[in-house]
Coordinates of C-alpha atoms in Angstrom, one line a residue:
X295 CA -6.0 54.9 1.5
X296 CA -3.0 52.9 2.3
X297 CA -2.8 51.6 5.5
X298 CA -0.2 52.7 8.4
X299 CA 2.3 50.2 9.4
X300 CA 1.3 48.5 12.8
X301 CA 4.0 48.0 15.6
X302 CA 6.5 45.4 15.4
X303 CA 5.3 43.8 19.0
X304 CA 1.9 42.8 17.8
X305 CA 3.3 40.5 15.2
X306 CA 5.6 37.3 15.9
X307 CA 9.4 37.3 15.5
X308 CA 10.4 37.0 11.9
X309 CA 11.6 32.9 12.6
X310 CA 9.2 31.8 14.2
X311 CA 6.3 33.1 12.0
X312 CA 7.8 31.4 9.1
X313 CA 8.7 28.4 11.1
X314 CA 5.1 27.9 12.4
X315 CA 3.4 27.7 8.7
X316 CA 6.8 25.7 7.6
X317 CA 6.2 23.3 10.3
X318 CA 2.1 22.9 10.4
X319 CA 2.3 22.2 6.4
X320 CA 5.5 19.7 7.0
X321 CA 3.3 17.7 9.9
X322 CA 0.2 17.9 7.4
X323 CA 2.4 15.8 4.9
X324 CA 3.4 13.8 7.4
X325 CA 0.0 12.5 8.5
X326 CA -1.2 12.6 4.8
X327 CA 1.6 9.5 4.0
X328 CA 1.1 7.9 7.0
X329 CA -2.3 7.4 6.8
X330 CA -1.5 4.9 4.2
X331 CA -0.5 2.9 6.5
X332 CA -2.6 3.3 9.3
X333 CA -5.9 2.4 6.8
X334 CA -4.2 -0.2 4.9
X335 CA -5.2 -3.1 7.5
X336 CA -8.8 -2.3 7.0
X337 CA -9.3 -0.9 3.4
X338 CA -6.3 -2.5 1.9
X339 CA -3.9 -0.4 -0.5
X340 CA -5.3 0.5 -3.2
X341 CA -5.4 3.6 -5.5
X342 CA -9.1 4.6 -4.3
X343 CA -7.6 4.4 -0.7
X344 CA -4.7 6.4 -1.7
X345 CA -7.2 9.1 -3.8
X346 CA -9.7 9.4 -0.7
X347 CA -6.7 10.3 1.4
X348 CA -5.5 13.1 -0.5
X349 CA -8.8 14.8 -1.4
X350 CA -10.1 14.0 2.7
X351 CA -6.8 16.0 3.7
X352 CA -7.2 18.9 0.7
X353 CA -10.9 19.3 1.6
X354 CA -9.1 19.9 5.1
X355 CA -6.9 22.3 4.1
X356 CA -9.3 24.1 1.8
X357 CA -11.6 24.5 5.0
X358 CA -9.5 24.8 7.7
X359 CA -7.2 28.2 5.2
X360 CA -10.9 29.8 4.3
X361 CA -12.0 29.7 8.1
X362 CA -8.4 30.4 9.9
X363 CA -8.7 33.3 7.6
X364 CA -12.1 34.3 8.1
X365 CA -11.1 33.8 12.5
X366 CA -8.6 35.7 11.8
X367 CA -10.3 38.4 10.4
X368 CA -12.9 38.5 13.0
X369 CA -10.3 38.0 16.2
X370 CA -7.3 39.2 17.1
X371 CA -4.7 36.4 15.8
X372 CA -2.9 37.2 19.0
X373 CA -5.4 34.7 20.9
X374 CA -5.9 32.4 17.9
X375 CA -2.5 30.9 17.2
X376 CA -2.0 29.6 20.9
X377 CA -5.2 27.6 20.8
X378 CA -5.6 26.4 17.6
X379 CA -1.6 24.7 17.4
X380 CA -2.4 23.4 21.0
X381 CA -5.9 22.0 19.8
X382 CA -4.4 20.7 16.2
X383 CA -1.5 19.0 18.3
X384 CA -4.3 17.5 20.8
X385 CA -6.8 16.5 17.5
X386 CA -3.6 14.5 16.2
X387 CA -3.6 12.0 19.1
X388 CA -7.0 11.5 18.4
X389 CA -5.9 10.3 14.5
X390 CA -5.1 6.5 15.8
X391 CA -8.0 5.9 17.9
X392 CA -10.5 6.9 15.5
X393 CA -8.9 4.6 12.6
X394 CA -8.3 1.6 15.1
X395 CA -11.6 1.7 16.6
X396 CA -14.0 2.5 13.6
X397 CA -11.6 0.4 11.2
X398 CA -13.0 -2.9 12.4
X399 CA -16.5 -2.1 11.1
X400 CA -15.4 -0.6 7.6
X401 CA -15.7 -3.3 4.7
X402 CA -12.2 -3.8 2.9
X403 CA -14.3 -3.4 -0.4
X404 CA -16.8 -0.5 0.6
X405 CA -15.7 3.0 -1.2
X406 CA -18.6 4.6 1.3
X407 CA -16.7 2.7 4.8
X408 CA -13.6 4.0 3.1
X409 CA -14.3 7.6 2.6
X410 CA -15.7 7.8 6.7
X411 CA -13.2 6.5 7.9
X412 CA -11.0 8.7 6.4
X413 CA -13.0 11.3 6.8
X414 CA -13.5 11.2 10.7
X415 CA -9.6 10.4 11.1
X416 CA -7.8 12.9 8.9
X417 CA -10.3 16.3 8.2
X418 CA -11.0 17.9 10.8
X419 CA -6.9 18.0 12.2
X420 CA -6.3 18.9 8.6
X421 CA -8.5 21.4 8.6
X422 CA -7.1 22.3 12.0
X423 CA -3.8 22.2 11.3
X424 CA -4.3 24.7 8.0
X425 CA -5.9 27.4 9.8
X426 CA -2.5 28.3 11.4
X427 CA -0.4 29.8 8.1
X428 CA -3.5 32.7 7.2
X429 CA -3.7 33.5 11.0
X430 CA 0.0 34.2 10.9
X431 CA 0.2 35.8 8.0
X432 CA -2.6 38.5 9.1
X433 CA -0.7 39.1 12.1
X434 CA 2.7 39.2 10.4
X435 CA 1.1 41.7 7.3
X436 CA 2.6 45.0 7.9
X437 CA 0.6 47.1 5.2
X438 CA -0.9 46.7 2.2
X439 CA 2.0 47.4 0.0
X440 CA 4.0 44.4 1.4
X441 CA 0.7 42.2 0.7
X442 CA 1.5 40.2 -1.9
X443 CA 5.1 39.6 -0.7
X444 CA 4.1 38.3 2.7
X445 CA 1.3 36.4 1.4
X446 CA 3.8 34.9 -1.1
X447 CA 6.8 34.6 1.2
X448 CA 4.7 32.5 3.8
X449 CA 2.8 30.5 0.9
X450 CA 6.7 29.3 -0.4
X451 CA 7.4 28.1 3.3
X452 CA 4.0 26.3 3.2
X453 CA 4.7 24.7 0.1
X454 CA 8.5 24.0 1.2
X455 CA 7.6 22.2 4.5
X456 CA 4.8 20.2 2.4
X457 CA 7.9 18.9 0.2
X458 CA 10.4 18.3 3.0
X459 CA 7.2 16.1 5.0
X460 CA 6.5 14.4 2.4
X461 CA 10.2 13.1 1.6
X462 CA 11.3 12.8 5.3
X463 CA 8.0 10.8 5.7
X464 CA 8.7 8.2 2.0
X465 CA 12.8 8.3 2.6
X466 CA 13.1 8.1 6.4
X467 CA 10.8 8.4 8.8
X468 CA 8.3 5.1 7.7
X469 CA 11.0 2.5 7.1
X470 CA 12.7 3.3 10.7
X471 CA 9.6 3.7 12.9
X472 CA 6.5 2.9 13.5
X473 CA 3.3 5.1 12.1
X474 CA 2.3 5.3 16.5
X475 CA 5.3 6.8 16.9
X476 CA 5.3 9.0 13.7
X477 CA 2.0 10.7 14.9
X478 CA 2.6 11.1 18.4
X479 CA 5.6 12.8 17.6
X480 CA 3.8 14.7 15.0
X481 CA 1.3 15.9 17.8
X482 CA 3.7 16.6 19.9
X483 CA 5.6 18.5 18.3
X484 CA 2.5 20.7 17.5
X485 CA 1.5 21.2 20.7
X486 CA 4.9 22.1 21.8
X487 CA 5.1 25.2 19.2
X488 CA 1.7 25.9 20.7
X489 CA 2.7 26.2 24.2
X490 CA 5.7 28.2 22.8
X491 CA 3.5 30.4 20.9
X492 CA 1.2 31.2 24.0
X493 CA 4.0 32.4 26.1
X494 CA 5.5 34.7 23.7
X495 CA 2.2 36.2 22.8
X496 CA 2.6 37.5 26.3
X497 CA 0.1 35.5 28.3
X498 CA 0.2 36.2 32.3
X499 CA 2.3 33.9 34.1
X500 CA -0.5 32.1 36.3
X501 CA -2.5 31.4 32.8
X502 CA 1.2 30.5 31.7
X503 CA 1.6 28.1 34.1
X504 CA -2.4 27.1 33.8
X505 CA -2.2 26.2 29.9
X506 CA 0.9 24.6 30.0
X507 CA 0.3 22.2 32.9
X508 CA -3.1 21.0 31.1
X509 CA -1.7 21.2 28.0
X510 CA 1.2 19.0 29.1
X511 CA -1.1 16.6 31.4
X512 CA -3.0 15.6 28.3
X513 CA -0.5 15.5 25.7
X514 CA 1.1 12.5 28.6
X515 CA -2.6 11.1 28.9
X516 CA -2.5 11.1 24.9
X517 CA 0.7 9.1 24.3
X518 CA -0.3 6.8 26.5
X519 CA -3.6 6.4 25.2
X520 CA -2.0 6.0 21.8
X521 CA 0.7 3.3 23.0
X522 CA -2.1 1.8 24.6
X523 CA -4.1 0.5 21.8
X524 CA -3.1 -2.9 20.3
X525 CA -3.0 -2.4 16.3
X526 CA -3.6 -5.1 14.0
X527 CA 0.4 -5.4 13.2
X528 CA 2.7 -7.5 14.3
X529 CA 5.0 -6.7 11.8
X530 CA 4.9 -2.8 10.2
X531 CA 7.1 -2.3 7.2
X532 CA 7.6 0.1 5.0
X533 CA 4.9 -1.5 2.3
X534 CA 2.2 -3.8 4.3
X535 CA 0.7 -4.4 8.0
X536 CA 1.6 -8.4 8.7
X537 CA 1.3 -10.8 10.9
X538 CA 1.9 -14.5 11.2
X539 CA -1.7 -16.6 12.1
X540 CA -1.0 -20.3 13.4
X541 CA -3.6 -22.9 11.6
X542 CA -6.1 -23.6 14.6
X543 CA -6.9 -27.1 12.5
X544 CA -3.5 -28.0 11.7
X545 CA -0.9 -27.3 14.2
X546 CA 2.4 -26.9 11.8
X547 CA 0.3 -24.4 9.8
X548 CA 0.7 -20.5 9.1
X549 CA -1.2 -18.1 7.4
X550 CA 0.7 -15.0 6.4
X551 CA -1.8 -11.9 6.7
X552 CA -0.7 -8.4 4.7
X553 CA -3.3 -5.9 5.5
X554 CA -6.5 -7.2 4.5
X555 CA -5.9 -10.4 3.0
X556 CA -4.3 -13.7 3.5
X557 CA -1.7 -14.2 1.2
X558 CA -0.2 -17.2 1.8
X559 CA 0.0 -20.8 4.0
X560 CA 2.8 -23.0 4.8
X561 CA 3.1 -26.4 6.5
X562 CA 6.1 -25.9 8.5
X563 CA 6.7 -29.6 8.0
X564 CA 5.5 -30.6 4.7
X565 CA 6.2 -28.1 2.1
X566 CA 4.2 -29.9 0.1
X567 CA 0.7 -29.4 1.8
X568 CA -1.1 -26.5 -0.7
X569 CA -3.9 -25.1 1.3
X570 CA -5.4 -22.4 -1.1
X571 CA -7.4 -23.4 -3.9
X572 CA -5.7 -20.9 -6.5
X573 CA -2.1 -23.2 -5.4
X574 CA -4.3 -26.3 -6.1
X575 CA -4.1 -24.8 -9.7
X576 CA -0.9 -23.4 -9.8
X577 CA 0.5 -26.8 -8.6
X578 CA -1.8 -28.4 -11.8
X579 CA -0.5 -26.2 -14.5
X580 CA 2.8 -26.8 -13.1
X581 CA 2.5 -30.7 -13.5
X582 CA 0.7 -30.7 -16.1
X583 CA 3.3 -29.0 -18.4
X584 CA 6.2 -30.3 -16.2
X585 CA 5.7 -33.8 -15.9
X586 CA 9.0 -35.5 -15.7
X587 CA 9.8 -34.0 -12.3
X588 CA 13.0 -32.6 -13.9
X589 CA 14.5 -30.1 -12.0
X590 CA 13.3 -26.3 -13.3
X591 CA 15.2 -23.2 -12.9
X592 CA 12.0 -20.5 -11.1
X593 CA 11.2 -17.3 -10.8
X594 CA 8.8 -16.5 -8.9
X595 CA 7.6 -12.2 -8.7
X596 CA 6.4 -11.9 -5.5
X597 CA 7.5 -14.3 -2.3
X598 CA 4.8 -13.6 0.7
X599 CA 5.2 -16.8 2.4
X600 CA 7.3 -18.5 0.0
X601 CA 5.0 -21.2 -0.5
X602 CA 5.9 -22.2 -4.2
X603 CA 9.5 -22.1 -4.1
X604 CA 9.0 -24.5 -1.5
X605 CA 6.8 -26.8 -3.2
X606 CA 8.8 -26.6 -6.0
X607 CA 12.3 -27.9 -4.2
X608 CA 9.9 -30.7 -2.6
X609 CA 8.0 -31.6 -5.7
X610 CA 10.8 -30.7 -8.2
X611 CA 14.6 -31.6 -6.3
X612 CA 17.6 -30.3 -7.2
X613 CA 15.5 -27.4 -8.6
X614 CA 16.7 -23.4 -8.7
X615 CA 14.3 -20.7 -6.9
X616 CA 15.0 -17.2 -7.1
X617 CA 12.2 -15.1 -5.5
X618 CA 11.3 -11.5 -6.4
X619 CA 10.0 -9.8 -3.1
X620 CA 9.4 -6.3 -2.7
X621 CA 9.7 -6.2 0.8
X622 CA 12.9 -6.9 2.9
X623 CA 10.7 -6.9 6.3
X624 CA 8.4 -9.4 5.2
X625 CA 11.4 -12.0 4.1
X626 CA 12.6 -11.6 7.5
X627 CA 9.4 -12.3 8.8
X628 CA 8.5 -15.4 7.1
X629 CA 12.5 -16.7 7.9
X630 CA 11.7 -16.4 11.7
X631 CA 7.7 -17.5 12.3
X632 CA 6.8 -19.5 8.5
X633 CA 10.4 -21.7 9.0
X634 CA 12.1 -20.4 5.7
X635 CA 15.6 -21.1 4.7
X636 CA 17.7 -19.5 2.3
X637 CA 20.0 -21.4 0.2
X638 CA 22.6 -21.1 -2.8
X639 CA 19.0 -22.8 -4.8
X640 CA 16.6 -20.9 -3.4
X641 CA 17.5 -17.1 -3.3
X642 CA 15.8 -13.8 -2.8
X643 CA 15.8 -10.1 -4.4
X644 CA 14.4 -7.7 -2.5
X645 CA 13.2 -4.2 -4.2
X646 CA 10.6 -3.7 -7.0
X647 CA 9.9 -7.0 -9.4
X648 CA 9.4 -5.1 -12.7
X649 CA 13.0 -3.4 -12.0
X650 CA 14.5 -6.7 -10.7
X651 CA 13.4 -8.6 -13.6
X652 CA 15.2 -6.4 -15.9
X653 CA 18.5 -7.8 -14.0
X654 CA 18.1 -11.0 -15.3
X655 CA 19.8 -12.7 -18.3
X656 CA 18.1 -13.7 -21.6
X657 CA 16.5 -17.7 -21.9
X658 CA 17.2 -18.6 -18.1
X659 CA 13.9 -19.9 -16.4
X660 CA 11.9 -22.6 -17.5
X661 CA 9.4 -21.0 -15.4
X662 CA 8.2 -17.4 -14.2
X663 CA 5.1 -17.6 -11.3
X664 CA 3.4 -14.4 -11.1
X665 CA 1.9 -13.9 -7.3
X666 CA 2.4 -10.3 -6.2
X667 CA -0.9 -8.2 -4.5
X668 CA -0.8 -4.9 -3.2
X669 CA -4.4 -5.1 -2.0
X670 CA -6.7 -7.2 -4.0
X671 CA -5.3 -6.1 -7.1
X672 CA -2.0 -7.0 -8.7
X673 CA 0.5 -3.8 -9.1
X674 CA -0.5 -2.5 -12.6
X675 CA 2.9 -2.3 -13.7
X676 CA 3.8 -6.0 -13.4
X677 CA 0.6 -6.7 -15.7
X678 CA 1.4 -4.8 -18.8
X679 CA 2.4 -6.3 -22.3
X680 CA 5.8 -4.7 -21.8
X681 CA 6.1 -6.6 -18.4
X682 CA 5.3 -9.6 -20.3
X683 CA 7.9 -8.9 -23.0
X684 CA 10.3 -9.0 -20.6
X685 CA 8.7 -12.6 -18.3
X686 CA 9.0 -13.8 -22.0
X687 CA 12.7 -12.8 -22.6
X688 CA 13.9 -14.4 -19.6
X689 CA 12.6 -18.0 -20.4
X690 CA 13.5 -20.6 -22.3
X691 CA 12.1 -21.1 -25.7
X692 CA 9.1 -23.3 -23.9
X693 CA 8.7 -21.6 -20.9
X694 CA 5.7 -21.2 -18.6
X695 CA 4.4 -18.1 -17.3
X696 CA 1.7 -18.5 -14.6
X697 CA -0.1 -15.5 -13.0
X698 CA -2.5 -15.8 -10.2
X699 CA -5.3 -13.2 -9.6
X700 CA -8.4 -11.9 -8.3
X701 CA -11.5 -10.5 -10.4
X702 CA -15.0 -10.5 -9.9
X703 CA -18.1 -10.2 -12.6
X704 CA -18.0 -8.7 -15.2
X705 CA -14.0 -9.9 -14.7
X706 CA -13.2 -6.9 -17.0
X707 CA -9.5 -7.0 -15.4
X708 CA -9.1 -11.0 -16.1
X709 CA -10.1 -10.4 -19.6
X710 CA -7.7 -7.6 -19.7
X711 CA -5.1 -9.6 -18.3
X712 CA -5.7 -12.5 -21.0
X713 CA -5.6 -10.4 -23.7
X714 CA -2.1 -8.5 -23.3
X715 CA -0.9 -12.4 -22.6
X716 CA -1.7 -13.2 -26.1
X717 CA 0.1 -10.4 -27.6
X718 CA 3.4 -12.1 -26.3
X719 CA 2.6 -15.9 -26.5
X720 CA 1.6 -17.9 -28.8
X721 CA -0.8 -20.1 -26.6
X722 CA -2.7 -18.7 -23.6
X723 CA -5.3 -20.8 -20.7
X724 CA -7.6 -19.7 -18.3
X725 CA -7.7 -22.1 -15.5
X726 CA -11.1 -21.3 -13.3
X727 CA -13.9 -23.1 -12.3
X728 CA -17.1 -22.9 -15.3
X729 CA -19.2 -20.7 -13.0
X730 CA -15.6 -18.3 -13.1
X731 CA -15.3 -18.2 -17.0
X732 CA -18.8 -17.6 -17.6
X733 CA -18.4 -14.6 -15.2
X734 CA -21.4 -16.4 -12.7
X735 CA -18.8 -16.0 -9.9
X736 CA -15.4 -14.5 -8.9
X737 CA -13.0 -15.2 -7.1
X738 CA -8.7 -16.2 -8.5
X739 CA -8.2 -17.1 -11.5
X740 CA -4.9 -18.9 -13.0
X741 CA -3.4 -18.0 -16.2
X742 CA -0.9 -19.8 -18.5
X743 CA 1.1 -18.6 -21.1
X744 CA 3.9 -19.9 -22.8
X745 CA 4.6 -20.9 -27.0
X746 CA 4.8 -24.2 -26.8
X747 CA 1.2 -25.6 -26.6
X748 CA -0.9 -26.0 -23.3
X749 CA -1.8 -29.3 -22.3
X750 CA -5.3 -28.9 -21.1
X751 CA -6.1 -32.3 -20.6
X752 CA -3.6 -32.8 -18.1
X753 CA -4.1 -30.1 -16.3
X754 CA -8.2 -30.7 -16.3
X755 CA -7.1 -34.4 -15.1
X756 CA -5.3 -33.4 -12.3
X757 CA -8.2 -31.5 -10.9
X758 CA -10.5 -33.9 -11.5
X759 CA -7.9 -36.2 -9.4
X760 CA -8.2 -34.4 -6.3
X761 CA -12.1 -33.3 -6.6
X762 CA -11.9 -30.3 -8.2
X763 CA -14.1 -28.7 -11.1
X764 CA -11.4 -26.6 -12.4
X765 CA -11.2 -26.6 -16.3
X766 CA -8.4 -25.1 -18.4
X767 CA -9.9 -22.6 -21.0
X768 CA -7.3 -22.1 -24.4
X769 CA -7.0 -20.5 -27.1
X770 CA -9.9 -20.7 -29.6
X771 CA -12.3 -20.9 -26.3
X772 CA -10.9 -17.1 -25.3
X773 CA -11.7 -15.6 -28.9
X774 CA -15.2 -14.6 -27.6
X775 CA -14.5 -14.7 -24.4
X776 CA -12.5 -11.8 -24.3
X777 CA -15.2 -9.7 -25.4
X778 CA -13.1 -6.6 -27.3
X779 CA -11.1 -6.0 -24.2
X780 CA -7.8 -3.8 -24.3
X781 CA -4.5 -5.0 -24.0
X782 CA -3.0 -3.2 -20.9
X783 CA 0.6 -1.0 -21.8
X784 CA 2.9 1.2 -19.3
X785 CA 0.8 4.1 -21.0
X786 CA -2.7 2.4 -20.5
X787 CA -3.7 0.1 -17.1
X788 CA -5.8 1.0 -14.8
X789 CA -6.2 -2.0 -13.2
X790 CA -8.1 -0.6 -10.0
X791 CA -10.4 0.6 -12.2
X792 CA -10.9 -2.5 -14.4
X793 CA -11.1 -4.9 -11.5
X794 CA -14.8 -5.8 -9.8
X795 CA -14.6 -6.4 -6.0
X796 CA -17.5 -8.7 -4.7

């Protein structure tokens, strides 16, 4: 028997129905993105942080539609939809003091510390915030002929606010403010519909005034709460958490932290100084197949501190730099704390590498440095064979590619790496310590690729000059070393996957 259609003053108005479940789904995205950000100082960013995000927050919603639905069903939604956007509002202030304090303790490399932490920030106001669209839609449903079109209409404006939260949130809302700010307002807002909610539901007027004074009172104490705790940024772009670390040892030097890691140091008054070992060898390889001081025309994909287009104008004068940096905020950074200059010979591009490169002419740079991280790992796409098609077209007939990076036993990613280099070039080196090459150890390894041969003996001699053990594996010495692995393509490189973390 079909039911009889229930009076129009137990549902909500039309509106706001549909512009609660818009809204709840739209703040859901919103917090989904940003929690990139707010994990990346102490997991890093990386496809496994970005994976347990999304499935923490779908678990949430799974949960939070299947018991809204079942509350629902069980209560009159009248009293439900008050408390629950009032107490999904209030568990959103509670987002950035879970992550800041539990973040500390959660290893950058540990899948287990990454999963709790995003577990006890994100579910449960998920799961909160997802209860709200089946609790209006069982009070909105008028009978059950006009089922599947309410069910449908409100599912659309679910899936609608998820689309416009999660473009306001990649277009706007992170590269103008900071991710505090994006969730307070997030939980604000919330709250706000729920204090809106409870008063047209019909709530007396000294409960009225009751809820929305402690409501109110806590959503103050919240902020400030919020506002309160120091992050780990000094700088928050769109892209990376950084700061700018003074050198307790050596006064005039900086370390330039994104998220995790340290990417890069600078003597602020002797661009010469290298301080990281993989720079030791990047500096080697340079000399070593450079070594009339000429000046070189450089590219260099990725700046972080700008160490090496630096070096290179010290080491190298009259040289030409041009830097590919992703991020604008970062070169800004590094101009006013790590003392860089920008000059007609040493320029930057900011915006994707792989998409920058394209803009370059044919047989320009004597040499391309590859030194961009988004976590531990390099992006994939800069690290495919038709990325190095492309490093290749833009240098000179005996050009020099070098790209540092990170791997760990069984070093399936370096291997990987080595292999797509010598699909392009005709001569390839590993530069790593012995205990590196014979996957004993991990750490960065250096590679160098170019067609005209690579002089190993000057590059070992240079290490041995300043102490080092570094040795410079080529060509014949990589046949079994590479061990069958597969040459990475724009179809095929899953470099998170492929690359060992210690």
């Amino acid at each position: 028997m079909i039911a009889t259609e229930r009076p129009a003053t137990t549902r909500l108005p039309s509106r706001l129905a549909e512009g609660l479940v818009f809204t709840t789904s739209f703040v859901i995205l919103v917090l989904e993105i940003v929690a990139g950000r707010l994990l990346a100082p102490y997991v890093g960013v990386t496809l496994e942080t970005f994976t347990t995000i999304i499935g923490v927050v779908l678990a949430g919603i799974a949960i939070g539609t299947w018991g809204g639905g079942a509350l629902a069903d069980r209560h009159p939604p009248r009293r439900l939809l008050g408390p629950l956007l009032v107490g999904g509002g209030l568990l959103t202030f509670l987002i950035i003091p879970v992550i800041r304090v539990v973040g500390p303790s959660v290893g950058a490399n540990s899948i287990v510390g990454l999963m709790m932490l995003t577990f006890l920030g994100l579910f449960v106001p998920a799961a909160m915030l997802s209860a709200i669209s089946p609790t209006v839609v069982k009070l909105q449903l008028l009978d059950l002929e006009s089922t599947g079109a309410t069910v449908g209409r409100f599912s659309a404006l679910g899936t609608a606010g998820a689309l416009f939260g999660s473009f306001m949130t990649g277009f706007v809302f992170v590269a103008r403010v900071s991710s505090t700010t994006i969730v307070v307002g997030s939980g604000i807002l919330i709250t706000a519909l729920g204090l809106v909610v409870w008063t047209v539901l019909g709530q007396s007027q000294k409960s009225q005034k009751s809820v929305v004074g402690t409501t109110v009172g806590a959503l103050a104490l919240a902020s400030v709460f919020n506002y309160s705790l120091i992050g780990p940024c000094q700088v928050e772009s769109a892209y990376f958490c950084a700061r700018v670390v003074p050198d307790e040892e050596e006064g005039s030097g900086r370390f330039l932290i994104l998220d995790t890691l340290r990417h890069s140091y600078v003597d602020l008054e002797d661009p010469s100084h290298l301080e990281f070992d993989y720079s030791l060898s990047f500096a080697d390889a340079i000399e070593g197949m450079f070594p009339e001081r000429t000046p070189l025309a450089a590219m260099h994909v990725g700046g972080g501190g700008f160490t090496f287009p630096r070096w290179i104008e010290a080491e190298y004068p009259g040289s030409y730099n041009l830097v590919l940096e992703l991020d604008p905020t970062i070169v800004e950074l590094v101009e006013d704390e790590m003392g860089l200059v920008l000059t007609d010979d040493l320029q930057v591009r900011t915006g994707d590498a792989r998409t920058g490169l394209l803009e370059q002419a044919d047989d320009r740079y004597d040499l391309v440095l590859g030194d961009a991280f988004g976590g531990l790992a390099v992006p994939w796409h800069l690290t495919t064979v038709e990325f190095t098609r492309e490093v290749d077209r833009v240098m000179v007939d005996d050009g020099v590619y070098l790209i540092n990076l990170i791997d760990y036993p069984p070093l399936s990613f370096a291997r990987a790496e080595v292999a797509t280099l010598r699909e392009v070039f005709e001569h390839v080196a590993v530069v790593s310590s012995p205990q590196k090459f014979a996957a004993e150890a991990g750490g960065n390894f250096v590679l160098v690729a170019s067609h005209r041969p690579i002089d190993a003996g000057a590059i070992d001699a240079l290490a041995r000059g300043r102490g080092d053990d570094d040795v410079a594996h080529v060509d014949d010495e990589l046949d079994a070393w590479l061990d069958g692995a597969r040459v990475l393509t724009d179809e095929f490189a899953p470099v998170d996957q492929l690359l060992s973390t210690p």
